[in-house]
Short mmCIF file of C-alpha atoms and ligand atoms in Angstrom, two decimals:
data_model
loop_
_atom_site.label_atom_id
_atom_site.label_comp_id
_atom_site.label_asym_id
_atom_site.label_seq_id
_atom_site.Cartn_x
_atom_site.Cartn_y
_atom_site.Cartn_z
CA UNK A 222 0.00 0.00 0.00
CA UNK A 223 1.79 2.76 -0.95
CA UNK A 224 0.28 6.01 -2.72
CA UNK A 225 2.03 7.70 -5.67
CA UNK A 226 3.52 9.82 -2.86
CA UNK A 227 4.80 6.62 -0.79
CA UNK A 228 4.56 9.32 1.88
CA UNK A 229 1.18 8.46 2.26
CA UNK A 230 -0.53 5.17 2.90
CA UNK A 231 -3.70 4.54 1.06
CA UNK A 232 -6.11 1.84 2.23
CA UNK A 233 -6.84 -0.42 0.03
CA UNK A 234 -10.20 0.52 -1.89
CA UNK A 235 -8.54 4.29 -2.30
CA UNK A 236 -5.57 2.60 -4.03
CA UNK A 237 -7.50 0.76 -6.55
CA UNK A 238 -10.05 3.33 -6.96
CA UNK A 239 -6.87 6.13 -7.91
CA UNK A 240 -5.06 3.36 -9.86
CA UNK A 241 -8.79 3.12 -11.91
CA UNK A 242 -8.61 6.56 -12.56
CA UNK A 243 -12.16 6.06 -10.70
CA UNK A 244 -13.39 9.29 -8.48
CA UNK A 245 -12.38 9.86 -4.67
CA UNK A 246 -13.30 12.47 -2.56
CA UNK A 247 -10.88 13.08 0.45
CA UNK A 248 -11.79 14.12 4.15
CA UNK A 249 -10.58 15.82 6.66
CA UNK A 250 -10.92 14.22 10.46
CA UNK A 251 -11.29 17.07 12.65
CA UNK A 252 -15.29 17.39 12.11
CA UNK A 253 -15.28 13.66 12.96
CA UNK A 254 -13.51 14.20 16.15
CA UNK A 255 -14.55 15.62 19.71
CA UNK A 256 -13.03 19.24 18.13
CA UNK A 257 -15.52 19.04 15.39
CA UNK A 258 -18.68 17.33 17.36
CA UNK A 259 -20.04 15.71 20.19
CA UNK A 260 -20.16 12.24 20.61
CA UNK A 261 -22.35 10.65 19.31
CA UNK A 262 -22.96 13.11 16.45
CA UNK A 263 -19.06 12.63 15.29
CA UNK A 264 -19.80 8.88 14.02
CA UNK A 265 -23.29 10.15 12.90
CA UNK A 266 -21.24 12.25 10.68
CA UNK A 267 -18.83 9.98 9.51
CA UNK A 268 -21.48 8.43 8.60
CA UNK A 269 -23.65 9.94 6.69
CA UNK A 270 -20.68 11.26 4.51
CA UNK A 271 -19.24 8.12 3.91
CA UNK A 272 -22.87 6.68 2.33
CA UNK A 273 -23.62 10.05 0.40
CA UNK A 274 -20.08 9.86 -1.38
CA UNK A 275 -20.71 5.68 -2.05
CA UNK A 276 -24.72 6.82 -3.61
CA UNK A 277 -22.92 9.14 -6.24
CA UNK A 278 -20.34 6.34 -7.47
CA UNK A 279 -17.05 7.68 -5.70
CA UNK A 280 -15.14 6.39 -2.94
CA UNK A 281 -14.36 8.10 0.40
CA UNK A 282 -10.82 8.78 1.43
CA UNK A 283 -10.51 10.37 5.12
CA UNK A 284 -7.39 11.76 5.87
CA UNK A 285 -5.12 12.20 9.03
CA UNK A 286 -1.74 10.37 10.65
CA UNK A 287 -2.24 6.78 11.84
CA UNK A 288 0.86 5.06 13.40
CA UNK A 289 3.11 7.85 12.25
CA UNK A 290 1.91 8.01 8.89
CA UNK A 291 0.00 10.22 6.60
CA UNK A 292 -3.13 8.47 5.61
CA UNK A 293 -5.63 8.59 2.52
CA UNK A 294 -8.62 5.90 2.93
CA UNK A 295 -9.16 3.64 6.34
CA UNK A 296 -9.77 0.29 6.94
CA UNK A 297 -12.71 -1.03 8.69
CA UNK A 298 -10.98 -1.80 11.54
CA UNK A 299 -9.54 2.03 11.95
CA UNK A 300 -12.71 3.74 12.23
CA UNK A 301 -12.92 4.08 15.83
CA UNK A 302 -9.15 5.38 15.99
CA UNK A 303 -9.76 8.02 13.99
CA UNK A 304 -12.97 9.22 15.55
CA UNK A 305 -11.69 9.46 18.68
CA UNK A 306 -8.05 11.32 17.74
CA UNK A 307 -7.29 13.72 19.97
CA UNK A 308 -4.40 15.66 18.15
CA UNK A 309 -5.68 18.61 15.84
CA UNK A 310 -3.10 18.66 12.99
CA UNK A 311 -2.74 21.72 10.83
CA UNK A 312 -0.81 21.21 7.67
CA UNK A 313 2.70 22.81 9.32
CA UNK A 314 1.77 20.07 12.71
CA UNK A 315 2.12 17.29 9.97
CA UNK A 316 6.08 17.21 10.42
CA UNK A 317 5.65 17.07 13.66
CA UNK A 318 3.38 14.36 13.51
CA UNK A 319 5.27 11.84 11.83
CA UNK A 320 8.56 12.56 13.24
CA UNK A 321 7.23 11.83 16.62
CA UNK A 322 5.44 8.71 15.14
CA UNK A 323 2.63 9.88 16.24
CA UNK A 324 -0.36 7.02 16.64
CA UNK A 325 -3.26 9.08 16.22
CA UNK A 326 -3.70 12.84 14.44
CA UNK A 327 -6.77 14.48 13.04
CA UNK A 328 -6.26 16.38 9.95
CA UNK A 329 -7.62 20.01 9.44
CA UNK A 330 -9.05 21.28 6.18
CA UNK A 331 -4.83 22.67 5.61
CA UNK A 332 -3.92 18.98 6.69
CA UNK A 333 -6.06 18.03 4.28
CA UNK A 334 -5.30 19.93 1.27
CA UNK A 335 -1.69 18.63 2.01
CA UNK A 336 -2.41 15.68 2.03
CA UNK A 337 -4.74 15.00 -0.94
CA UNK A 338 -2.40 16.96 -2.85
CA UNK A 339 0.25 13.89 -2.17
CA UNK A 340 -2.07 11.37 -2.60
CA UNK A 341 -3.08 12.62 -5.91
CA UNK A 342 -6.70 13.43 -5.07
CA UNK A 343 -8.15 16.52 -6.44
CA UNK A 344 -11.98 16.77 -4.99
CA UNK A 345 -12.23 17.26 -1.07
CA UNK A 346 -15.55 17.49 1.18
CA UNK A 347 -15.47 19.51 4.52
CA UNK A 348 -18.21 21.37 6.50
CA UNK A 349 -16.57 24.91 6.65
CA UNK A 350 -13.32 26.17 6.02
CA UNK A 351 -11.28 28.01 9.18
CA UNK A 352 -10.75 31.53 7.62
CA UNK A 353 -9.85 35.27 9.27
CA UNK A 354 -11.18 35.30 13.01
CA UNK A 355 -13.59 38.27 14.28
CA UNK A 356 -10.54 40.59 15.67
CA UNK A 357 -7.99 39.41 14.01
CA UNK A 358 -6.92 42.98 13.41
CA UNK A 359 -5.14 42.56 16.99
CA UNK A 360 -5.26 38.81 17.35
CA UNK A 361 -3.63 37.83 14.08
CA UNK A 362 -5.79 34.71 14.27
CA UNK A 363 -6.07 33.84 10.50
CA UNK A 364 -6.54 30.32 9.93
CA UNK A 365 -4.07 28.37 7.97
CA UNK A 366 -6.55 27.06 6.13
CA UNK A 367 -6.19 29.95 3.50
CA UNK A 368 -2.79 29.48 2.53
CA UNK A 369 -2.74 26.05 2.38
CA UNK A 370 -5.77 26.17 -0.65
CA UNK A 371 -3.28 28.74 -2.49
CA UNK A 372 -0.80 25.63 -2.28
CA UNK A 373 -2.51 22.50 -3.12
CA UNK A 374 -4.65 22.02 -6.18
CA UNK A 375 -7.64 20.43 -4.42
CA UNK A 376 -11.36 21.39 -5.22
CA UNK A 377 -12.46 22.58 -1.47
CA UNK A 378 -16.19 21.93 -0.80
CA UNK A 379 -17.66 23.75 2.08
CA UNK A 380 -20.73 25.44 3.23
CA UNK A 381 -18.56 28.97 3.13
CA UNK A 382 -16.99 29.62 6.56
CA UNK A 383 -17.55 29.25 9.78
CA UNK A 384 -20.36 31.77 10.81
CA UNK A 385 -19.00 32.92 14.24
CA UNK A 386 -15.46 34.21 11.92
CA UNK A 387 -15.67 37.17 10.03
CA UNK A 388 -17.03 36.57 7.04
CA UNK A 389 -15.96 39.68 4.85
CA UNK A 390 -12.30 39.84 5.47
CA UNK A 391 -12.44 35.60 5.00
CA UNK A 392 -13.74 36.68 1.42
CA UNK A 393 -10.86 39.19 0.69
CA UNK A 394 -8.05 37.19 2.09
CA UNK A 395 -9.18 34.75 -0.28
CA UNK A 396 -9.03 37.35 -2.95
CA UNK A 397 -5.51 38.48 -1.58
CA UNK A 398 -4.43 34.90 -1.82
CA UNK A 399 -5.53 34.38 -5.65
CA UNK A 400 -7.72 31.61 -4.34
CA UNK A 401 -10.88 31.18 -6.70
CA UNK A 402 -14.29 31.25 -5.14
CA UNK A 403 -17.41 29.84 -6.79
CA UNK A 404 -20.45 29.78 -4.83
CA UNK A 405 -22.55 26.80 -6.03
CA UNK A 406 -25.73 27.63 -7.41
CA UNK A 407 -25.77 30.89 -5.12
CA UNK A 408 -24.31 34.66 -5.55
CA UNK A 409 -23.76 35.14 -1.84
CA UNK A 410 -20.94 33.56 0.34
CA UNK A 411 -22.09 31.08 1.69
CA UNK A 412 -22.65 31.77 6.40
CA UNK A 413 -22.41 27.92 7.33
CA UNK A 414 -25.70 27.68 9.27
CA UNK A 415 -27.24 30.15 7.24
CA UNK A 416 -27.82 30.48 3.20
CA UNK A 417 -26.65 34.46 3.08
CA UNK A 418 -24.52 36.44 3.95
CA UNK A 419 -24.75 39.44 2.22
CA UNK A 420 -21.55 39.11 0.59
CA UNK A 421 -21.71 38.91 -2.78
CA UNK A 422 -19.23 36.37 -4.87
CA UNK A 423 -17.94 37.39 -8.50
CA UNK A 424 -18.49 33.90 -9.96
CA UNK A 425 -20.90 30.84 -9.95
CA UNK A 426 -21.28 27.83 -11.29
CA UNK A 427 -24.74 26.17 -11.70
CA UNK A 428 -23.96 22.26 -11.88
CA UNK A 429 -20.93 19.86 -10.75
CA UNK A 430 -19.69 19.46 -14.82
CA UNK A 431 -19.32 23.80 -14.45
CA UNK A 432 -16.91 23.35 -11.54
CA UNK A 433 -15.24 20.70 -13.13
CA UNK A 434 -14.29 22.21 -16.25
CA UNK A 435 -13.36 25.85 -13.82
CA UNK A 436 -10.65 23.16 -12.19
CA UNK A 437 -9.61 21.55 -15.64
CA UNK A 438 -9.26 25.42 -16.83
CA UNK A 439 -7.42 26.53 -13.17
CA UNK A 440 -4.79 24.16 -14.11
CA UNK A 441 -4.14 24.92 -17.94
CA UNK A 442 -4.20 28.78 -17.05
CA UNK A 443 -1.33 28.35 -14.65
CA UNK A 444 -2.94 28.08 -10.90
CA UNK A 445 -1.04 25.90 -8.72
CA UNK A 446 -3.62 26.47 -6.11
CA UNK A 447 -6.84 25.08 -5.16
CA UNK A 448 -10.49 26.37 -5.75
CA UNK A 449 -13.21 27.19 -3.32
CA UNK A 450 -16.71 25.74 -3.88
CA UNK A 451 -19.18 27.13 -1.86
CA UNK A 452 -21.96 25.27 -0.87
CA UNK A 453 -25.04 26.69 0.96
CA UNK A 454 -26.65 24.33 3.53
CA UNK A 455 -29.75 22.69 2.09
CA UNK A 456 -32.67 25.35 2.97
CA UNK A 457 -34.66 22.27 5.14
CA UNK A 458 -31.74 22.79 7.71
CA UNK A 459 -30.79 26.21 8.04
CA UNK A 460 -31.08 27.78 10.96
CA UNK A 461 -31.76 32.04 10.39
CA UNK A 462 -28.83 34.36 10.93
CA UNK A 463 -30.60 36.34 13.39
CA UNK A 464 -31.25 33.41 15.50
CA UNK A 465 -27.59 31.72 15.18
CA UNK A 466 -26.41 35.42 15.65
CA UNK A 467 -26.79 35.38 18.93
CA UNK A 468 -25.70 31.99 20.06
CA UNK A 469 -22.44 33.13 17.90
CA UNK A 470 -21.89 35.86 20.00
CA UNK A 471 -22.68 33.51 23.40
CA UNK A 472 -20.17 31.07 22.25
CA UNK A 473 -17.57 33.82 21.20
CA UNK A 474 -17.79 35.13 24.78
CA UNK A 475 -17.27 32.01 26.59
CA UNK A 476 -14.11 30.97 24.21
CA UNK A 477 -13.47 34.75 25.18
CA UNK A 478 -13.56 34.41 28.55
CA UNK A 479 -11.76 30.45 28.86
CA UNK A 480 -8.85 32.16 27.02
CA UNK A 481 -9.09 29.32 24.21
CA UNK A 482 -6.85 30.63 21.48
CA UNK A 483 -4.86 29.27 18.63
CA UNK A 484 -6.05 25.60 17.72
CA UNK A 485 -8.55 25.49 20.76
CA UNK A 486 -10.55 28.69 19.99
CA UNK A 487 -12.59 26.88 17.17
CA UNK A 488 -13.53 23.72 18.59
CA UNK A 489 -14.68 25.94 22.03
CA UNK A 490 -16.38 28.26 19.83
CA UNK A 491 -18.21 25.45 18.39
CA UNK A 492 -19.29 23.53 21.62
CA UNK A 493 -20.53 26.83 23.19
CA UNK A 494 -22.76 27.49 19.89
CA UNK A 495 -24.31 23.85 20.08
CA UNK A 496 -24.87 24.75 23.87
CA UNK A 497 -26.06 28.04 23.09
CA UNK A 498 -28.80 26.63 20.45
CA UNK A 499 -29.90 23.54 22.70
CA UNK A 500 -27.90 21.46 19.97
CA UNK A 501 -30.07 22.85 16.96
CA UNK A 502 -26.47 23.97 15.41
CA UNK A 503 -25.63 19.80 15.39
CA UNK A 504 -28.06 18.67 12.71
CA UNK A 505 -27.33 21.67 10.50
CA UNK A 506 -23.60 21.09 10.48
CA UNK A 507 -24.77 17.50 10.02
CA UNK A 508 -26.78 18.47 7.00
CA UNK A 509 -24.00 20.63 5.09
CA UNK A 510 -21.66 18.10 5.34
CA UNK A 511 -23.44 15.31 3.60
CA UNK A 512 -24.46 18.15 0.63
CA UNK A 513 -21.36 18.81 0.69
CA UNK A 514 -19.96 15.77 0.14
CA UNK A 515 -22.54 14.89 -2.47
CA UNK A 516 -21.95 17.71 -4.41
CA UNK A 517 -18.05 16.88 -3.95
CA UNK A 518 -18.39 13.36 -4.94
CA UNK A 519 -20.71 14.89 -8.27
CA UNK A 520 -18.10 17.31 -9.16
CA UNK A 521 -14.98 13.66 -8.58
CA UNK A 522 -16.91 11.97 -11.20
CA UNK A 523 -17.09 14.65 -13.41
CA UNK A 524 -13.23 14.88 -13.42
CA UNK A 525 -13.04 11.26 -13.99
CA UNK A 526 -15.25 12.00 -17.33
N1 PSU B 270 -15.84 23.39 10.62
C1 PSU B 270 -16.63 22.67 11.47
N2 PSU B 270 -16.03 21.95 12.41
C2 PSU B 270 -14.67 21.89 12.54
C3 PSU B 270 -13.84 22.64 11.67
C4 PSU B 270 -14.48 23.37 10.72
O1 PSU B 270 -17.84 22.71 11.39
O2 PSU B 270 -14.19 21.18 13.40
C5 PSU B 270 -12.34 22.54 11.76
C6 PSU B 270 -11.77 22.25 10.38
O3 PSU B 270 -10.93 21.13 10.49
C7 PSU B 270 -10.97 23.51 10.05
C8 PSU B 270 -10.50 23.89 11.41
O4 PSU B 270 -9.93 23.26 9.15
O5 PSU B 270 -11.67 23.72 12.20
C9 PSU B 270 -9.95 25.30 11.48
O6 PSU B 270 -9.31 25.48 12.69
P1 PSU B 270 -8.49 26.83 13.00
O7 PSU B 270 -9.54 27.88 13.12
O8 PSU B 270 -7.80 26.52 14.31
O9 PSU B 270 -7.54 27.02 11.87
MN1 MN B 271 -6.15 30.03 14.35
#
């Protein structure tokens, strides 16, 4: 088992599948974990992602580092490890990670990117991106997220960013990066739990062949980066801004007032907004995620075409 990067290991229905030329969709492991959701909504998750990929024809590859390796794909067997991980890996923790032969690391969406981007995988399903933090004027606090999809050619599918972040300087750092940003059938980014956010996007595309052919195009004119889809939830689950507004700014005083910064300050920002809502923020993220990996999986076999 050894990818075309022997850097990372494949399992074994991700190595066929790539040596096929049939469509994958990687994963990142950090919405699966306890930083991403409660148990036992993580596996629900998992889940529910994993059989929405399978129903379009493509074949799920969840990322992360498993016995001090990178990892594309698990085994049965490895499920529960990687649920339960407990180390949040951004893409620069990944040295770290394997040097210390680390046994267990979730991957973030800049983990992820990295990682794909070895494995030779080019379509990649998350819930939202990390992106510039509310304050970051003084806080610096810009996720790494950002500069890792200017790096790695992977199609990023997401339901926008996080909602509790701030949303309009997310959207020009993107810009700032040279990162394209295509809101799927939409002309507004994209606020995670909500539909709109007032911010209007220069491009969209209205079906997964569009996006396909904007990647196929992305790499002839040059771009070494990746590409931004953005995916609003599914209307049936959205919850409206003015409601999650205020559970945002519940859950960005606690993190406030815990001191969680740096790689903490998004999973506590999270748990306080599921608190804050009585848990009606779990079966939204729940929601985006599986349209977001259908829609992913859509725009794999389109590449595969
Ligand atoms: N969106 C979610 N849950 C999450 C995350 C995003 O609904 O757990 C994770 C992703 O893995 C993302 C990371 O890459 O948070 C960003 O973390 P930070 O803000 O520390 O860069
Ligand atoms: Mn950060």
């Amino acid at each position: 088992m050894s990818g075309r990067h022997s850097a990372v290991r494949l399992s074994h229905e991700v190595e066929a599948a790539l040596a096929d030329g049939r469509p994958v969709v990687a994963l990142e492991s950090t919405i699966t974990s306890s930083f991403g959701l409660p148990a036992p909504h993580n596996r629900d998750c998992f889940e529910r992602v994993d059989r929405a990929i399978r129903a379009v024809g493509a074949v799920p590859a969840v990322t992360g580092v498993l016995d001090g390796r990178m990892i594309a794909g698990v085994e049965e067997e490895e499920v529960e490890r990687i649920l339960a991980g407990d180390w949040k890996l951004a893409e620069r923790d990944l040295p770290i990670a394997l040097a210390r032969r680390a046994s267990i690391g979730v991957s973030t969406v800049s983990a992820t990117v990295a990682i794909a981007h070895l494995a030779g995988i080019r379509t990649f399903a998350t819930g939202g991106i990390g992106g510039v933090h509310r304050g970051a004027e003084s806080s610096f606090d810009v996720s790494s997220d950002l500069g890792a999809m200017a790096r790695h050619p992977v199609i990023v599918v997401s339901a926008g960013a996080k909602a509790f972040l701030d949303l309009p300087k997310t959207v020009e750092y993107l810009e700032t990066l040279g990162v394209p940003v295509v809101g799927y059938r939409c002309s507004e980014f994209p606020a995670f739990w909500s539909r709109s956010s007032g911010i209007s996007l220069p491009h969209r595309a209205d079906s997964p062949a569009d996006i396909a052919t904007i990647a196929t195009a992305a790499e002839s004119s040059g771009w070494s980066g990746g590409i931004l889809v953005a995916n609003p939830i599914p209307a049936s689950a959205e919850i409206p801004s003015a409601e999650i507004a205020a559970a945002i700014d519940t859950g960005l005083a606690v993190a406030a007032r815990e001191g969680a910064v740096g790689p903490t300050a998004t999973p506590r920002v999270l748990a306080a907004i599921a608190e804050a809502t009585a848990s009606r923020s779990i079966p939204a993220n729940l929601a985006l995620a599986e349209s977001n990996a259908t829609l992913a999986a859509q725009i794999a076999v389109e590449l595969t075409r």
